[in-house]
Coordinates of C-alpha atoms in Angstrom, one line a residue:
Chain A
M1 CA 76.3 11.3 -13.2
N2 CA 75.9 15.0 -12.8
A3 CA 72.7 14.5 -10.8
L4 CA 74.6 12.3 -8.4
I5 CA 77.4 14.8 -7.9
T6 CA 74.9 17.6 -7.4
S7 CA 72.9 15.5 -4.9
L8 CA 76.2 14.7 -3.0
T9 CA 77.1 18.5 -3.1
I10 CA 73.6 19.3 -1.7
L11 CA 74.3 16.6 1.0
F12 CA 77.7 18.2 1.8
I13 CA 76.1 21.7 2.1
S14 CA 73.4 20.3 4.3
S15 CA 75.9 18.4 6.5
L16 CA 78.0 21.4 6.9
G17 CA 74.9 23.3 8.1
F18 CA 74.0 20.5 10.4
I19 CA 77.4 20.0 12.0
I20 CA 77.6 23.8 12.7
I21 CA 74.1 23.8 14.2
W22 CA 74.9 20.7 16.3
G23 CA 78.5 21.4 17.1
F24 CA 77.7 25.0 18.4
R25 CA 74.4 23.9 19.9
L26 CA 72.5 26.5 18.0
L27 CA 69.3 24.5 18.5
P28 CA 68.2 22.2 21.3
P29 CA 70.1 18.9 20.8
K30 CA 67.2 16.6 21.0
N31 CA 65.5 17.4 17.7
N32 CA 67.9 16.3 15.0
L33 CA 65.2 16.3 12.3
L34 CA 64.5 20.0 13.1
A35 CA 68.2 20.7 12.9
A36 CA 68.3 18.8 9.5
A37 CA 65.5 21.1 8.2
Y38 CA 67.6 24.2 8.9
S39 CA 70.9 22.6 7.8
Y40 CA 70.6 23.2 4.1
G41 CA 69.6 26.8 4.4
L42 CA 72.5 27.5 6.7
G43 CA 74.9 25.6 4.5
V44 CA 73.7 27.6 1.4
G45 CA 74.4 30.8 3.2
L46 CA 77.9 29.7 4.3
I47 CA 79.1 28.5 0.9
S48 CA 77.8 31.7 -0.8
M49 CA 79.6 33.8 1.8
Q50 CA 82.7 31.7 1.2
L51 CA 82.6 32.3 -2.7
F52 CA 82.0 36.0 -2.2
I53 CA 84.9 36.3 0.2
Y54 CA 87.2 34.3 -1.9
A55 CA 86.3 36.4 -5.0
R56 CA 87.0 39.6 -3.1
L57 CA 90.4 38.3 -1.7
H58 CA 91.3 36.9 -5.2
I59 CA 91.5 33.4 -3.8
P60 CA 90.8 30.9 -6.7
W61 CA 87.7 28.9 -6.6
H62 CA 89.5 25.6 -6.6
K63 CA 87.4 22.6 -5.3
E64 CA 90.1 21.8 -2.7
L65 CA 90.3 25.4 -1.5
L66 CA 86.6 25.5 -1.2
I67 CA 86.0 22.2 0.6
F68 CA 89.1 21.8 2.8
P69 CA 88.3 24.7 5.4
W70 CA 84.9 23.2 5.9
L71 CA 86.2 19.7 6.3
V72 CA 88.6 21.0 9.0
L73 CA 85.8 22.7 10.8
I74 CA 83.6 19.6 10.6
V75 CA 86.4 17.4 11.9
V76 CA 87.2 19.8 14.8
L77 CA 83.5 20.1 15.7
L78 CA 83.1 16.3 15.6
I79 CA 86.2 15.8 17.9
K80 CA 85.2 18.6 20.3
N81 CA 81.7 17.1 20.6
R82 CA 82.5 13.4 20.3
K83 CA 80.8 12.7 23.7
A84 CA 77.6 14.0 22.3
I85 CA 77.5 11.7 19.4
H86 CA 74.7 9.2 19.8
L87 CA 73.8 7.1 16.9
R88 CA 70.3 5.8 17.3
L89 CA 67.3 5.4 15.2
P90 CA 64.3 7.5 16.1
K91 CA 61.4 5.6 17.6
K92 CA 58.7 4.6 15.1
P93 CA 55.5 6.4 15.9
K94 CA 52.2 4.6 15.8
L95 CA 50.5 5.5 12.5
G96 CA 46.9 5.0 11.5
I97 CA 45.6 4.6 8.0
F98 CA 45.1 8.3 7.5
E99 CA 48.7 9.0 8.4
Y100 CA 49.9 6.3 6.1
L101 CA 47.9 7.9 3.3
L102 CA 49.3 11.3 4.0
L103 CA 52.8 9.8 4.1
V104 CA 52.3 8.2 0.8
G105 CA 50.9 11.3 -0.7
I106 CA 54.0 13.3 0.6
F107 CA 56.5 10.7 -0.6
L108 CA 54.9 10.5 -4.1
T109 CA 54.8 14.3 -4.5
I110 CA 58.4 14.8 -3.4
S111 CA 59.5 12.1 -5.8
Y112 CA 57.6 13.7 -8.6
V113 CA 59.2 17.1 -7.8
V114 CA 62.7 15.6 -7.9
F115 CA 61.9 13.7 -11.1
E116 CA 60.6 16.9 -12.7
A117 CA 63.7 18.9 -11.8
L118 CA 65.9 16.3 -13.6
I119 CA 63.9 15.6 -16.6
R120 CA 64.5 18.9 -18.5
P121 CA 66.9 21.9 -18.5
V122 CA 66.0 25.2 -16.9
S123 CA 63.1 26.7 -18.8
V124 CA 61.7 29.6 -16.8
W125 CA 62.7 33.1 -17.9
D126 CA 63.9 34.6 -14.6
S127 CA 66.1 31.7 -14.0
W128 CA 68.0 31.5 -17.3
A129 CA 67.9 35.3 -17.7
M130 CA 69.1 36.0 -14.2
W131 CA 69.6 33.5 -11.4
L132 CA 71.4 30.8 -13.4
F133 CA 72.8 33.1 -16.0
K134 CA 74.9 34.9 -13.4
A135 CA 75.8 31.6 -11.8
K136 CA 77.1 30.6 -15.2
I137 CA 79.0 33.8 -15.7
F138 CA 80.7 33.5 -12.3
F139 CA 81.6 30.0 -13.1
M140 CA 83.0 30.7 -16.5
D141 CA 84.8 33.8 -15.4
G142 CA 86.3 32.0 -12.4
G143 CA 85.3 34.8 -10.1
V144 CA 83.2 37.9 -9.6
F145 CA 84.1 40.7 -12.0
T146 CA 82.3 44.0 -12.5
S147 CA 81.7 43.1 -16.1
A148 CA 79.2 40.5 -14.9
F149 CA 77.1 43.3 -13.3
H150 CA 77.2 45.3 -16.5
Y151 CA 76.0 42.3 -18.6
E152 CA 73.3 41.1 -16.2
K153 CA 71.9 44.1 -14.6
S154 CA 69.2 42.9 -12.2
G155 CA 71.2 44.0 -9.2
Y156 CA 69.9 41.3 -6.9
P157 CA 72.1 39.9 -4.1
L158 CA 74.2 36.9 -5.0
V159 CA 73.3 34.1 -2.7
I160 CA 71.2 32.1 -5.2
N161 CA 73.7 32.8 -8.0
F162 CA 76.6 31.6 -5.8
L163 CA 74.7 28.4 -5.0
G164 CA 74.4 27.6 -8.7
T165 CA 78.1 28.5 -9.2
F166 CA 79.1 26.3 -6.3
I167 CA 77.3 23.4 -7.9
Y168 CA 79.0 24.0 -11.2
L169 CA 82.4 24.2 -9.5
M170 CA 81.8 20.8 -8.0
L171 CA 80.6 19.5 -11.3
G172 CA 83.4 21.1 -13.2
R173 CA 80.9 22.2 -15.9
V174 CA 77.6 23.9 -16.4
D175 CA 74.7 21.7 -16.1
D176 CA 71.4 23.7 -15.9
S177 CA 69.3 20.6 -15.4
A178 CA 71.2 19.0 -12.5
V179 CA 71.5 22.3 -10.7
L180 CA 67.6 22.5 -10.5
L181 CA 68.0 19.9 -7.6
T182 CA 68.9 22.9 -5.5
S183 CA 65.3 24.1 -5.8
S184 CA 64.0 20.6 -4.9
A185 CA 66.3 20.7 -1.8
F186 CA 64.7 24.0 -0.7
Y187 CA 61.3 22.4 -1.3
L188 CA 62.2 19.3 0.8
S189 CA 63.8 21.5 3.5
L190 CA 60.7 23.7 3.7
A191 CA 58.4 20.7 4.0
L192 CA 60.7 19.1 6.8
L193 CA 60.9 22.4 8.7
F194 CA 57.1 22.9 8.3
F195 CA 56.5 19.4 9.6
C196 CA 58.9 19.7 12.6
S197 CA 57.5 23.1 13.5
L198 CA 54.0 21.8 13.6
N199 CA 54.8 18.5 15.2
K200 CA 56.4 20.3 18.2
K201 CA 53.1 21.7 19.0
F202 CA 50.5 19.5 17.6
S203 CA 49.8 15.8 16.9
L204 CA 51.7 13.8 14.2
R205 CA 48.5 13.6 12.3
Y206 CA 47.9 17.3 12.3
A207 CA 51.5 18.1 11.4
L208 CA 51.4 15.5 8.6
L209 CA 48.1 16.8 7.3
F210 CA 49.3 20.5 7.0
T211 CA 52.6 19.4 5.5
F212 CA 50.7 17.4 2.9
L213 CA 48.6 20.5 2.1
L214 CA 51.8 22.5 1.8
I215 CA 53.7 20.2 -0.5
T216 CA 50.7 19.4 -2.8
T217 CA 50.1 23.1 -3.5
Q218 CA 51.0 23.3 -7.2
N219 CA 52.9 26.6 -6.9
F220 CA 55.4 24.9 -4.6
I221 CA 55.7 21.9 -6.9
R222 CA 56.3 24.2 -9.8
Q223 CA 59.1 26.1 -8.1
G224 CA 60.5 23.1 -6.4
G225 CA 61.2 21.1 -9.5
R226 CA 58.7 21.6 -12.3
I227 CA 58.9 24.2 -15.0
E228 CA 59.6 27.1 -12.6
A229 CA 62.5 25.7 -10.7
G230 CA 65.7 27.6 -10.5
Q231 CA 64.2 30.9 -9.2
A232 CA 64.7 32.6 -5.9
D233 CA 61.1 32.8 -4.6
L234 CA 60.9 29.3 -3.0
P235 CA 64.2 29.9 -1.2
L236 CA 63.0 33.2 0.0
G237 CA 59.8 31.5 1.3
Y238 CA 62.0 28.9 3.1
Y239 CA 64.2 31.5 4.7
A240 CA 61.3 33.7 5.8
F241 CA 59.5 30.7 7.4
A242 CA 62.7 29.5 9.1
S243 CA 63.4 33.0 10.4
L244 CA 60.0 33.3 11.8
M245 CA 60.2 29.9 13.5
L246 CA 63.5 30.9 15.1
L247 CA 61.9 34.2 16.2
F248 CA 59.2 32.2 18.0
N249 CA 62.0 30.0 19.6
Y250 CA 63.7 33.2 20.8
L251 CA 60.5 34.8 22.1
K252 CA 59.8 31.7 24.1
N253 CA 63.2 31.1 25.6
S254 CA 65.1 34.4 25.3
D255 CA 67.9 32.1 24.2
K256 CA 70.9 33.8 22.8
K257 CA 71.7 31.0 20.4
S258 CA 68.2 31.0 18.9
L259 CA 68.7 34.8 18.4
L260 CA 72.1 34.2 16.7
L261 CA 70.7 31.6 14.3
M262 CA 67.7 33.7 13.6
N263 CA 69.9 36.6 12.7
I264 CA 72.0 34.5 10.4
F265 CA 68.9 33.3 8.7
V266 CA 67.5 36.8 8.4
G267 CA 70.8 37.9 7.1
I268 CA 70.6 35.3 4.3
L269 CA 66.9 36.1 3.7
S270 CA 67.8 39.7 3.1
L271 CA 70.4 38.6 0.5
I272 CA 68.1 36.4 -1.6
K273 CA 66.0 39.1 -3.2
Y274 CA 65.0 42.7 -2.4
E275 CA 61.7 41.4 -1.1
G276 CA 63.6 39.6 1.8
I277 CA 64.6 43.0 3.3
P278 CA 61.2 44.2 4.5
L279 CA 60.5 40.7 5.6
G280 CA 63.7 40.7 7.6
I281 CA 63.0 44.0 9.1
A282 CA 59.5 42.9 10.2
I283 CA 60.9 39.8 11.9
Q284 CA 63.7 41.9 13.6
L285 CA 61.2 44.4 14.9
F286 CA 59.5 41.7 17.0
A287 CA 62.9 40.5 18.3
L288 CA 63.8 44.1 19.2
I289 CA 60.5 44.7 21.0
H290 CA 61.2 41.5 23.0
I291 CA 64.8 42.6 23.8
Y292 CA 63.5 46.0 24.9
K293 CA 60.7 44.6 27.0
H294 CA 62.9 42.2 28.8
K295 CA 65.9 44.5 28.9
L296 CA 68.1 42.1 27.2
Y297 CA 70.4 44.7 25.7
T298 CA 73.5 42.5 25.4
H299 CA 71.5 40.6 22.8
L300 CA 71.6 43.5 20.5
W301 CA 75.1 42.5 19.4
Y302 CA 73.6 39.4 17.6
L303 CA 71.8 41.8 15.2
L304 CA 75.2 42.4 13.6
F305 CA 74.9 39.0 11.9
W306 CA 72.0 40.4 10.0
V307 CA 73.1 44.0 9.5
T308 CA 76.7 43.4 8.5
P309 CA 76.2 41.3 5.4
L310 CA 73.3 43.5 4.3
I311 CA 75.3 46.7 4.6
D312 CA 78.3 45.1 3.1
W313 CA 76.3 44.0 0.0
Q314 CA 74.7 47.5 -0.3
V315 CA 78.1 49.1 -0.2
Y316 CA 79.5 46.6 -2.7
R317 CA 76.6 47.1 -5.1
T318 CA 76.9 50.9 -4.8
I319 CA 80.6 50.7 -5.7
Y320 CA 80.5 48.1 -8.5
Q321 CA 77.0 48.4 -9.8
P322 CA 76.1 52.1 -9.3
Q323 CA 73.9 52.3 -12.4
N324 CA 71.3 50.0 -10.9
S325 CA 68.8 51.1 -8.4
Y326 CA 65.4 49.6 -8.2
F327 CA 63.6 52.9 -8.5
E328 CA 65.6 53.8 -11.6
S329 CA 63.9 51.1 -13.6
H330 CA 60.6 51.3 -11.7
R331 CA 59.9 55.0 -11.4
L332 CA 57.0 56.3 -9.2
I333 CA 53.6 56.9 -10.7
L334 CA 50.1 57.6 -9.5
S335 CA 47.4 56.0 -11.5
F336 CA 43.8 55.0 -10.5
N337 CA 43.8 52.2 -13.1
K338 CA 47.0 50.7 -11.6
I339 CA 45.5 50.6 -8.2
V340 CA 42.3 48.9 -9.3
N341 CA 44.3 46.5 -11.4
A342 CA 46.6 45.7 -8.5
I343 CA 43.7 45.0 -6.2
F344 CA 41.7 42.8 -8.6
G345 CA 44.8 41.1 -9.9
T346 CA 45.8 40.1 -6.4
I347 CA 42.3 38.9 -5.4
K348 CA 42.2 36.9 -8.6
E349 CA 45.3 35.2 -7.6
F350 CA 44.0 34.4 -4.1
I351 CA 41.2 32.4 -5.7
N352 CA 43.4 30.7 -8.2
L353 CA 42.7 27.1 -7.1
K354 CA 45.1 25.7 -9.7
S355 CA 48.1 27.4 -8.0
W356 CA 47.1 27.6 -4.4
N357 CA 44.3 25.1 -3.8
M358 CA 42.2 26.5 -1.0
L359 CA 45.0 28.1 0.9
W360 CA 44.2 31.8 0.6
I361 CA 40.5 31.3 0.6
I362 CA 40.5 29.4 3.8
Y363 CA 43.1 31.7 5.3
F364 CA 41.0 34.9 4.8
Y365 CA 37.8 33.1 5.5
S366 CA 39.1 31.9 8.9
L367 CA 40.7 35.2 9.7
F368 CA 37.3 36.9 9.6
W369 CA 34.9 34.1 10.7
V370 CA 36.9 31.9 13.1
K371 CA 37.3 33.5 16.4
V372 CA 40.2 32.3 18.5
K373 CA 41.8 33.1 21.8
Y374 CA 44.8 35.6 21.8
S375 CA 47.9 34.0 20.5
K376 CA 51.2 36.0 20.2
E377 CA 52.3 33.7 17.4
L378 CA 49.2 34.3 15.4
V379 CA 49.5 38.1 15.9
I380 CA 53.1 38.1 14.8
A381 CA 52.6 35.8 11.8
N382 CA 49.5 37.7 10.6
T383 CA 51.2 41.1 11.0
I384 CA 54.2 39.9 8.9
I385 CA 51.9 38.5 6.3
F386 CA 49.9 41.7 6.0
F387 CA 53.0 43.9 6.2
Q388 CA 54.5 42.0 3.3
L389 CA 51.4 42.0 1.3
S390 CA 51.1 45.8 1.8
I391 CA 54.6 46.2 0.5
Y392 CA 53.8 44.3 -2.6
M393 CA 50.6 46.2 -3.2
T394 CA 52.3 49.6 -2.6
M395 CA 54.8 48.6 -5.3
Y396 CA 52.0 47.7 -7.7
F397 CA 50.1 50.9 -6.9
F398 CA 52.9 53.3 -7.3
T399 CA 55.7 52.0 -9.5
V400 CA 55.9 51.6 -13.2
G401 CA 56.6 48.2 -14.7
N402 CA 55.1 46.4 -11.7
G403 CA 51.8 44.6 -11.9
P404 CA 50.3 41.5 -10.4
E405 CA 49.9 39.7 -13.8
S406 CA 53.6 38.9 -14.1
S407 CA 54.6 38.4 -10.5
I408 CA 52.0 38.0 -7.8
E409 CA 52.0 34.2 -8.2
R410 CA 55.7 34.2 -7.4
L411 CA 55.6 36.9 -4.6
L412 CA 52.9 35.1 -2.7
I413 CA 55.3 32.1 -2.3
H414 CA 57.4 34.3 0.0
I415 CA 54.7 34.3 2.6
A416 CA 52.6 31.2 1.7
P417 CA 54.4 28.9 4.3
I418 CA 53.7 31.5 7.0
V419 CA 50.1 31.7 5.9
L420 CA 49.6 28.0 6.2
F421 CA 51.4 27.9 9.5
S422 CA 49.1 30.7 10.8
L423 CA 46.1 28.8 9.5
A424 CA 47.2 25.6 11.3
V425 CA 47.6 27.5 14.6
R426 CA 44.3 29.3 14.1
L427 CA 42.4 26.2 13.4
S428 CA 43.9 24.4 16.3
K429 CA 42.7 27.1 18.6
S430 CA 39.2 27.3 17.2
P431 CA 36.2 25.5 18.6
L432 CA 35.7 23.6 15.3
S433 CA 34.4 20.1 15.6
F434 CA 37.1 18.5 13.4
N435 CA 39.7 20.0 15.6
N436 CA 39.2 17.2 18.2
I437 CA 39.6 14.6 15.6
L438 CA 42.9 16.0 14.4
L439 CA 44.5 17.3 17.5
K440 CA 45.7 14.7 20.0
K441 CA 48.6 16.6 21.6
E442 CA 47.3 20.2 22.1
Q443 CA 49.8 22.8 23.2
Chain B
M1 CA 30.0 29.2 9.0
K2 CA 31.5 26.2 10.8
L3 CA 30.0 23.9 8.3
L4 CA 31.3 25.9 5.3
L5 CA 34.8 26.0 6.8
F6 CA 34.6 22.2 7.3
F7 CA 33.5 21.8 3.8
L8 CA 36.2 24.0 2.3
F9 CA 38.8 22.3 4.4
A10 CA 37.7 18.8 3.3
L11 CA 37.7 20.0 -0.3
W12 CA 41.3 21.2 0.1
I13 CA 42.3 17.8 1.3
I14 CA 40.5 16.1 -1.5
I15 CA 42.2 18.4 -4.0
G16 CA 45.5 17.6 -2.4
F17 CA 45.0 13.9 -3.0
F18 CA 43.7 14.6 -6.5
N19 CA 47.0 16.5 -7.1
V20 CA 49.0 13.5 -6.0
A21 CA 47.1 11.3 -8.4
Y22 CA 47.3 13.8 -11.2
N23 CA 51.0 14.4 -10.8
S24 CA 51.7 10.6 -10.7
K25 CA 49.8 10.3 -13.9
K26 CA 51.6 13.3 -15.4
A27 CA 55.0 11.8 -14.5
I28 CA 54.2 9.0 -16.9
S29 CA 53.3 11.3 -19.8
E30 CA 56.4 13.4 -19.0
V31 CA 58.6 10.4 -19.3
K32 CA 57.1 9.8 -22.8
E33 CA 57.4 13.4 -23.7
W34 CA 61.0 14.1 -22.4
F35 CA 62.9 11.2 -21.2
F36 CA 64.0 9.9 -24.5
L37 CA 65.0 13.2 -26.0
S38 CA 68.6 14.2 -26.4
D39 CA 69.9 17.3 -24.7
Y40 CA 69.7 19.2 -27.9
E41 CA 66.1 18.1 -28.6
K42 CA 65.0 19.1 -25.1
R43 CA 66.5 22.6 -25.5
H44 CA 65.0 23.0 -28.9
K45 CA 61.7 21.9 -27.6
I46 CA 61.9 24.7 -25.0
F47 CA 63.4 27.5 -26.9
G48 CA 62.8 26.6 -30.5
D49 CA 64.8 28.3 -33.2
L50 CA 66.3 30.7 -30.6
Y51 CA 68.4 27.9 -29.2
D52 CA 69.5 26.7 -32.8
F53 CA 70.4 30.3 -33.6
S54 CA 72.5 30.5 -30.4
L55 CA 74.4 27.4 -31.5
F56 CA 74.8 28.9 -34.9
L57 CA 76.4 32.0 -33.3
N58 CA 78.7 29.9 -31.1
Q59 CA 79.8 28.1 -34.2
H60 CA 80.7 31.1 -36.2
T61 CA 82.2 33.5 -33.7
E62 CA 85.1 33.5 -31.2
R63 CA 84.5 33.2 -27.5
D64 CA 85.3 36.9 -26.8
A65 CA 83.4 38.2 -29.8
K66 CA 81.5 41.5 -29.5
I67 CA 78.2 41.2 -31.3
L68 CA 75.5 43.7 -32.2
L69 CA 72.1 42.1 -32.4
F70 CA 69.1 43.5 -34.3
S71 CA 65.9 41.6 -33.7
K72 CA 62.4 42.5 -32.8
D73 CA 62.1 39.3 -30.8
G74 CA 63.1 40.2 -27.3
M75 CA 63.6 36.6 -26.4
M76 CA 66.4 36.3 -28.9
Y77 CA 68.6 38.6 -26.8
G78 CA 67.8 36.7 -23.5
V79 CA 68.3 33.2 -24.9
G80 CA 71.2 34.2 -27.0
R81 CA 73.0 35.9 -24.1
Y82 CA 72.5 32.8 -22.0
Y83 CA 73.7 30.2 -24.5
T84 CA 76.5 32.2 -26.1
Y85 CA 78.4 33.5 -23.0
P86 CA 81.2 34.6 -22.8
R87 CA 80.3 36.3 -26.1
D88 CA 79.2 39.9 -25.5
I89 CA 75.9 40.6 -27.2
T90 CA 74.5 44.1 -27.3
P91 CA 70.9 44.5 -28.5
A92 CA 69.7 47.4 -30.6
K93 CA 66.4 48.7 -29.3
D94 CA 65.3 49.9 -32.7
K95 CA 66.6 50.9 -36.1
N96 CA 67.9 54.3 -34.9
D97 CA 69.6 52.7 -32.0
F98 CA 71.1 50.2 -34.4
I99 CA 72.5 52.9 -36.8
R100 CA 74.0 54.8 -33.7
L101 CA 75.6 51.6 -32.4
I102 CA 77.0 50.5 -35.7
K103 CA 78.6 53.9 -36.3
S104 CA 80.6 53.4 -33.1
K105 CA 82.5 50.6 -34.9
Q106 CA 83.0 48.7 -31.6
F107 CA 81.3 45.5 -32.9
K108 CA 83.3 42.9 -34.8
Y109 CA 80.0 41.0 -35.6
V110 CA 76.5 42.1 -36.5
L111 CA 73.7 39.7 -36.2
F112 CA 70.2 40.0 -37.7
Y113 CA 67.4 37.6 -36.5
D114 CA 64.3 37.7 -38.6
E115 CA 65.4 41.0 -40.1
K116 CA 67.1 42.1 -43.3
M117 CA 69.3 45.1 -43.7
T118 CA 72.4 46.1 -45.7
I119 CA 75.3 47.6 -43.9
D120 CA 78.4 49.2 -45.0
G121 CA 81.8 48.0 -43.7
Y122 CA 80.6 44.5 -43.0
E123 CA 80.3 41.3 -45.0
Q124 CA 78.0 38.4 -44.6
I125 CA 79.8 35.3 -43.3
A126 CA 77.0 33.0 -42.5
F127 CA 73.3 32.5 -42.9
F128 CA 70.9 30.7 -40.6
K129 CA 67.7 29.0 -41.9
S130 CA 65.3 27.3 -39.5
K131 CA 64.7 23.6 -40.0
T132 CA 61.2 23.7 -38.7
A133 CA 59.8 27.3 -39.1
V134 CA 60.3 30.4 -41.2
N135 CA 62.9 32.1 -38.9
F136 CA 66.1 33.1 -40.5
G137 CA 69.2 35.1 -39.5
S138 CA 72.4 36.5 -40.9
L139 CA 75.8 37.0 -39.4
Y140 CA 78.1 39.8 -40.6
K141 CA 81.7 40.4 -39.9
Q142 CA 83.6 43.7 -39.9
K143 CA 85.7 44.0 -43.2

């Protein structure tokens, strides 16, 4: 029963995001599947913001008070856009045997991930010690009190905690097994977004193949529902990828609404974990360069949707959790051994086939050996990948308590979807022989 | 170079399908392993005695209890904290830290896990003995 209520809550969160994207025309109206892929991510950001605002204004977290405002908004948007409602089934594309095989593989893997999420309670350390623990504290306390920050001192932003709390509020109790479905929902949304982003540019077969490669990567499976579900790394990977796709949208069309949605997503990305902040800054830099080049200065206002929640959280944290700063618990150090360990530890992870299949090996191989024509998307994606990797390496090099042994597997999830996307674009542009087999609808 | 890339890519797809088959097979063994267990059995399987000890603590203390924990097992604090909230557990880092904290007299309860110690001003109210291993624990209450 709890799994059903949790599924319905996830559906509600996604519907909320979808109606807002559709109602405010934040994306081109034709691609409902793409809008659906962004919906859950947007909905999670909205309900988290709602819980945070309610807590600060001392509005009780009653189910009715939480759901009613969104229902009003949904009804208003539906009435306002009633003429744009077209209920029709999408056309069934022609599928060959290979596409059917990929679809079966995708379906089986997703089913496995959801099944795994439900079969056991939360078991991974970071989740019960941090993410779901704070969700439990907020639920049991009925709000956000400073005592929570003194008891659980990680100092991370609260989006993932609030998502857990929201599920518990809808359930009326703590269920740390059913709540893991939220991780599966991120897994599913990432797969859908990845597929739609590729299918916009390439053939169905090519998009399906790379989506299949994404979702059969064991590290995603583990974080999506297996023993490592309930952490913030998969959501971070999802938001990073979504933000980048929206950036590409904006760079292509200079469309204000794409920029608005991108800034909302980058805002949420920066409030998942610390690691989202440099990723967000890197993505915003490309948007800023575009704004500057095309003299679209009025677009700068949209950056407030990113900056405001980020500054608000930093101020809040400074006031209510002043004892926690990242560099207090990870002081700076210079050690040759640490540098060697960081480099070898990271390389070792790149060739960890059990976790990543061939992803990193083929990515680096193709980067150096497959020559392609200039592509702005590739340059941006690769810059972001290397920028983020260099941040992680710098932390490993120069801070105490950080090493690849305990975290690189998780950290690479943040950029892995972008890596796979970059690889898909690179291989599509290369003069490889199998390229012609897979690509039917070249850009 | 092209051939190698083609080979690696093909290998990747094969590994992908192998993963699908492996996971499907694993799902069956996971059903056997987990599906028929009760909620308690699942948690005990994951956390072992630490979970039982947390339940023991919930049983013998009030919801708002302030508890000082002395244990060399770092997991005990993490698991205990998660399963006993809203009880407030403070871990002692070592023996000196424990002596310093106990002198502050701010803890109604003192909890030992896999440790033995005598303390003034407290009386033992409950004793935990593992059903499956050699772990033990004692709960003391301020007199």
